Amino acid sequence: MAEYVDAFVTAYDRFWAPYPERMGEAWLRLHAHVAPGSELSLLDVGCGTGIVAARFAAAGYRVVGVDVSAAMIARARERLAGANAVLIAADAADFEVPRPCAFAVSTYDVLNHVGDIDRVRAYLRCVHRAVAPGGWFGFDMSTTKGLLADVPPVARQDSTVSVEVSRGPLDGDRRPLHVTGELRTDDGRTAPFTTTITNTAHPVADVLSALADAGWTTSHVAAIDDLLTPVPDPEALPRVAVLARRD
């Protein structure tokens, strides 16, 4: 998992925010549907800059956010200032929370960022311990099809930051995403930055098996634009969402 530099955090909020903003709304509707009347508490594992967590906090949820990046957590603390939120800089596969939550989410392929299947199992066990009995867990993941896809390099910029993103070649089940850019300061200087995000491809069947081993009961696998409807062939989609329940 990458330790994101401060400048990349600014780029993330500028250019990557639409997806977690959309998923925050979708996860919120999902929890209201599957657990009406549930305690309003959320664990956001891989919370990033707090975009999803902030949407839940605005809806009255007690929020716990976990992210491996101290820079991401610092930005999340700014975004969630004044909210009922605890934000923890910790590994997704090795963390503890003050008290269990009723709903957990991981957004933007956190499972693919965690590493090999043993670390995925540790991550799923950690989330299981942090969710109250009867609680739910929703996460999205890139499928093997999604990580194999050829994606052309992307360049974006605004008055504050510029960034270029490109995918490296697949190495076994791992594929790097290279991010380079520049952050422009108020005094006109530029600060270059670079980071590499490594994604690991996991067959959906292996993830579902790891979920069961960790104590979860899988509800279904869905497309990310329709979280309530199971899909017959998850591997045919580039990204899917998984919903599971803690008995």
Short mmCIF file of C-alpha atoms in Angstrom, two decimals:
data_model
loop_
_atom_site.label_atom_id
_atom_site.label_comp_id
_atom_site.label_asym_id
_atom_site.label_seq_id
_atom_site.Cartn_x
_atom_site.Cartn_y
_atom_site.Cartn_z
CA MET A 1 0.00 0.00 0.00
CA ALA A 2 1.32 3.43 -0.94
CA GLU A 3 2.22 6.11 1.57
CA TYR A 4 0.80 9.09 -0.26
CA VAL A 5 2.67 12.39 -0.14
CA ASP A 6 0.89 15.63 0.77
CA ALA A 7 0.86 16.92 -2.81
CA PHE A 8 -0.81 13.76 -4.09
CA VAL A 9 -3.52 14.20 -1.45
CA THR A 10 -4.33 17.59 -3.00
CA ALA A 11 -4.44 16.00 -6.47
CA TYR A 12 -6.70 13.23 -5.14
CA ASP A 13 -9.22 15.73 -3.81
CA ARG A 14 -9.14 17.67 -7.08
CA PHE A 15 -9.40 14.84 -9.58
CA TRP A 16 -10.41 11.57 -7.89
CA ALA A 17 -13.25 12.90 -5.68
CA PRO A 18 -16.26 12.23 -7.97
CA TYR A 19 -16.13 8.45 -7.54
CA PRO A 20 -16.06 8.37 -3.70
CA GLU A 21 -18.67 11.15 -3.65
CA ARG A 22 -20.97 8.99 -5.79
CA MET A 23 -20.23 5.83 -3.80
CA GLY A 24 -20.81 7.63 -0.51
CA GLU A 25 -24.40 8.30 -1.58
CA ALA A 26 -24.79 4.72 -2.85
CA TRP A 27 -23.43 3.12 0.36
CA LEU A 28 -25.70 5.34 2.45
CA ARG A 29 -28.80 4.24 0.50
CA LEU A 30 -27.66 0.63 0.68
CA HIS A 31 -27.32 0.64 4.46
CA ALA A 32 -30.75 2.22 4.89
CA HIS A 33 -32.18 -0.55 2.69
CA VAL A 34 -30.51 -3.61 4.25
CA ALA A 35 -30.53 -2.44 7.87
CA PRO A 36 -33.43 -0.04 8.50
CA GLY A 37 -33.44 1.18 12.08
CA SER A 38 -29.83 0.12 12.60
CA GLU A 39 -27.46 2.13 14.77
CA LEU A 40 -26.01 4.97 12.70
CA SER A 41 -22.33 4.12 12.86
CA LEU A 42 -19.82 3.68 10.05
CA LEU A 43 -16.34 2.22 9.77
CA ASP A 44 -14.60 3.50 6.63
CA VAL A 45 -11.51 1.36 5.95
CA GLY A 46 -9.18 3.08 3.50
CA CYS A 47 -11.06 6.32 4.13
CA GLY A 48 -8.62 8.48 2.16
CA THR A 49 -9.40 12.16 2.57
CA GLY A 50 -12.72 11.40 4.26
CA ILE A 51 -15.12 11.99 1.36
CA VAL A 52 -17.34 8.96 2.05
CA ALA A 53 -17.05 9.37 5.83
CA ALA A 54 -18.12 13.02 5.59
CA ARG A 55 -21.28 12.04 3.70
CA PHE A 56 -22.22 9.59 6.47
CA ALA A 57 -21.35 12.10 9.20
CA ALA A 58 -23.65 14.63 7.54
CA ALA A 59 -26.42 12.01 7.76
CA GLY A 60 -25.92 11.69 11.52
CA TYR A 61 -23.59 8.70 11.66
CA ARG A 62 -20.83 8.20 14.20
CA VAL A 63 -17.81 7.66 11.98
CA VAL A 64 -14.51 5.82 12.36
CA GLY A 65 -12.03 6.24 9.49
CA VAL A 66 -8.88 4.18 8.98
CA ASP A 67 -6.18 4.85 6.39
CA VAL A 68 -2.52 3.84 6.11
CA SER A 69 -1.55 7.33 4.89
CA ALA A 70 -0.92 9.95 7.56
CA ALA A 71 -1.30 12.62 4.85
CA MET A 72 -4.72 11.30 3.86
CA ILE A 73 -5.82 11.14 7.51
CA ALA A 74 -4.66 14.73 8.07
CA ARG A 75 -6.86 15.91 5.19
CA ALA A 76 -9.76 13.78 6.47
CA ARG A 77 -9.44 15.46 9.87
CA GLU A 78 -9.80 18.85 8.18
CA ARG A 79 -12.84 17.69 6.22
CA LEU A 80 -14.53 16.12 9.28
CA ALA A 81 -13.69 18.84 11.81
CA GLY A 82 -16.60 19.17 14.22
CA ALA A 83 -18.16 15.82 13.23
CA ASN A 84 -18.59 12.79 15.47
CA ALA A 85 -15.55 11.11 13.95
CA VAL A 86 -12.46 9.20 15.02
CA LEU A 87 -9.72 9.00 12.38
CA ILE A 88 -6.89 6.49 12.71
CA ALA A 89 -3.66 6.20 10.71
CA ALA A 90 -3.22 2.42 10.49
CA ASP A 91 -2.84 -0.49 8.09
CA ALA A 92 -6.12 -1.88 6.76
CA ALA A 93 -4.89 -5.36 7.71
CA ASP A 94 -3.88 -4.42 11.27
CA PHE A 95 -6.07 -1.95 13.15
CA GLU A 96 -8.41 -1.66 16.11
CA VAL A 97 -11.39 0.63 16.68
CA PRO A 98 -12.70 2.16 19.93
CA ARG A 99 -16.01 0.30 19.61
CA PRO A 100 -17.72 -1.76 16.90
CA CYS A 101 -19.74 -0.12 14.12
CA ALA A 102 -22.96 -1.25 12.45
CA PHE A 103 -21.73 -0.76 8.89
CA ALA A 104 -18.29 -0.87 7.26
CA VAL A 105 -17.25 0.22 3.79
CA SER A 106 -14.10 0.24 1.71
CA THR A 107 -14.23 2.35 -1.44
CA TYR A 108 -11.99 2.63 -4.51
CA ASP A 109 -10.43 -0.83 -4.65
CA VAL A 110 -8.92 -0.89 -1.16
CA LEU A 111 -8.94 -4.69 -1.32
CA ASN A 112 -6.71 -4.57 -4.41
CA HIS A 113 -4.32 -2.19 -2.63
CA VAL A 114 -3.93 -4.41 0.44
CA GLY A 115 -1.63 -6.96 -1.23
CA ASP A 116 -1.58 -10.73 -1.54
CA ILE A 117 -4.41 -13.02 -0.45
CA ASP A 118 -2.96 -13.57 3.03
CA ARG A 119 -3.06 -9.82 3.66
CA VAL A 120 -6.58 -9.72 2.21
CA ARG A 121 -7.59 -12.37 4.75
CA ALA A 122 -6.05 -10.30 7.56
CA TYR A 123 -7.90 -7.22 6.31
CA LEU A 124 -11.24 -9.06 6.23
CA ARG A 125 -10.66 -10.43 9.75
CA CYS A 126 -9.81 -6.94 11.05
CA VAL A 127 -13.01 -5.48 9.61
CA HIS A 128 -15.00 -8.43 11.01
CA ARG A 129 -13.71 -7.70 14.53
CA ALA A 130 -14.62 -4.02 14.12
CA VAL A 131 -18.24 -4.59 13.06
CA ALA A 132 -20.98 -5.40 15.56
CA PRO A 133 -22.87 -8.71 15.29
CA GLY A 134 -25.59 -8.33 12.69
CA GLY A 135 -23.66 -5.55 10.97
CA TRP A 136 -22.84 -5.21 7.29
CA PHE A 137 -19.75 -4.69 5.14
CA GLY A 138 -19.72 -3.29 1.61
CA PHE A 139 -16.62 -2.89 -0.53
CA ASP A 140 -15.72 -2.50 -4.18
CA MET A 141 -12.86 -4.17 -6.01
CA SER A 142 -11.31 -4.27 -9.46
CA THR A 143 -11.69 -7.66 -11.08
CA THR A 144 -8.93 -9.33 -13.06
CA LYS A 145 -10.62 -7.99 -16.19
CA GLY A 146 -10.45 -4.47 -14.79
CA LEU A 147 -6.75 -4.68 -13.93
CA LEU A 148 -5.86 -6.31 -17.27
CA ALA A 149 -7.54 -3.54 -19.26
CA ASP A 150 -5.27 -1.20 -21.20
CA VAL A 151 -5.95 2.34 -20.01
CA PRO A 152 -4.27 5.24 -21.83
CA PRO A 153 -2.23 7.72 -19.74
CA VAL A 154 -4.27 10.57 -18.29
CA ALA A 155 -3.11 14.14 -17.64
CA ARG A 156 -5.11 16.65 -15.59
CA GLN A 157 -4.39 20.07 -14.15
CA ASP A 158 -5.91 23.13 -12.57
CA SER A 159 -4.46 26.30 -11.09
CA THR A 160 -3.08 24.43 -8.07
CA VAL A 161 -1.90 21.01 -9.18
CA SER A 162 -1.10 19.01 -12.30
CA VAL A 163 -0.92 15.24 -12.49
CA GLU A 164 -0.15 12.47 -14.99
CA VAL A 165 -1.31 8.90 -14.38
CA SER A 166 -0.22 5.79 -16.29
CA ARG A 167 -0.50 2.04 -15.77
CA GLY A 168 2.61 -0.10 -15.81
CA PRO A 169 2.72 -3.65 -17.20
CA LEU A 170 1.12 -6.54 -15.37
CA ASP A 171 3.68 -8.49 -13.30
CA GLY A 172 2.03 -11.76 -12.32
CA ASP A 173 -1.09 -10.64 -10.46
CA ARG A 174 0.24 -7.16 -9.65
CA ARG A 175 -0.02 -3.98 -11.71
CA PRO A 176 1.44 -0.58 -10.77
CA LEU A 177 -0.23 2.79 -11.29
CA HIS A 178 2.36 5.55 -11.64
CA VAL A 179 1.37 9.07 -10.58
CA THR A 180 3.60 12.11 -11.16
CA GLY A 181 2.76 15.75 -10.86
CA GLU A 182 3.49 19.22 -9.53
CA LEU A 183 1.89 21.25 -6.79
CA ARG A 184 2.03 25.03 -7.26
CA THR A 185 2.47 27.07 -4.09
CA ASP A 186 1.07 30.52 -3.40
CA ASP A 187 4.49 32.12 -3.98
CA GLY A 188 4.72 30.70 -7.49
CA ARG A 189 7.05 27.79 -6.80
CA THR A 190 6.34 24.23 -7.93
CA ALA A 191 6.85 21.11 -5.83
CA PRO A 192 7.11 17.90 -7.88
CA PHE A 193 5.77 14.65 -6.48
CA THR A 194 5.58 11.02 -7.50
CA THR A 195 3.94 7.92 -6.08
CA THR A 196 3.23 4.39 -7.26
CA ILE A 197 0.06 2.55 -6.32
CA THR A 198 0.31 -1.22 -6.72
CA ASN A 199 -2.91 -3.13 -7.33
CA THR A 200 -3.18 -6.90 -6.92
CA ALA A 201 -5.69 -8.89 -8.93
CA HIS A 202 -7.79 -11.37 -6.93
CA PRO A 203 -10.39 -13.69 -8.46
CA VAL A 204 -13.80 -12.86 -7.02
CA ALA A 205 -14.22 -16.49 -5.96
CA ASP A 206 -11.03 -16.29 -3.89
CA VAL A 207 -12.26 -13.13 -2.17
CA LEU A 208 -15.61 -14.73 -1.35
CA SER A 209 -13.79 -17.75 0.11
CA ALA A 210 -11.60 -15.44 2.22
CA LEU A 211 -14.73 -13.61 3.40
CA ALA A 212 -16.26 -16.88 4.60
CA ASP A 213 -13.01 -17.87 6.34
CA ALA A 214 -13.06 -14.53 8.17
CA GLY A 215 -16.58 -15.16 9.46
CA TRP A 216 -18.64 -13.16 6.96
CA THR A 217 -21.79 -14.36 5.22
CA THR A 218 -21.80 -13.03 1.66
CA SER A 219 -25.06 -11.49 0.58
CA HIS A 220 -24.22 -10.89 -3.08
CA VAL A 221 -21.87 -9.39 -5.65
CA ALA A 222 -23.25 -6.45 -7.62
CA ALA A 223 -22.37 -3.86 -10.22
CA ILE A 224 -21.23 -0.60 -8.65
CA ASP A 225 -24.11 1.33 -10.22
CA ASP A 226 -26.73 -1.05 -8.77
CA LEU A 227 -25.64 -2.31 -5.37
CA LEU A 228 -28.86 -4.19 -4.64
CA THR A 229 -28.95 -6.49 -7.67
CA PRO A 230 -26.70 -9.58 -7.83
CA VAL A 231 -24.75 -10.09 -11.06
CA PRO A 232 -24.46 -13.60 -12.53
CA ASP A 233 -20.86 -13.25 -13.73
CA PRO A 234 -18.82 -10.78 -11.63
CA GLU A 235 -15.62 -11.47 -13.57
CA ALA A 236 -17.26 -10.04 -16.70
CA LEU A 237 -17.24 -6.56 -15.13
CA PRO A 238 -14.15 -4.39 -14.55
CA ARG A 239 -15.23 -3.45 -11.01
CA VAL A 240 -17.80 -4.95 -8.67
CA ALA A 241 -19.22 -4.34 -5.21
CA VAL A 242 -19.50 -7.07 -2.57
CA LEU A 243 -21.98 -7.00 0.31
CA ALA A 244 -21.52 -9.25 3.34
CA ARG A 245 -23.09 -9.64 6.79
CA ARG A 246 -21.57 -10.44 10.17
CA ASP A 247 -23.76 -13.00 11.95
#
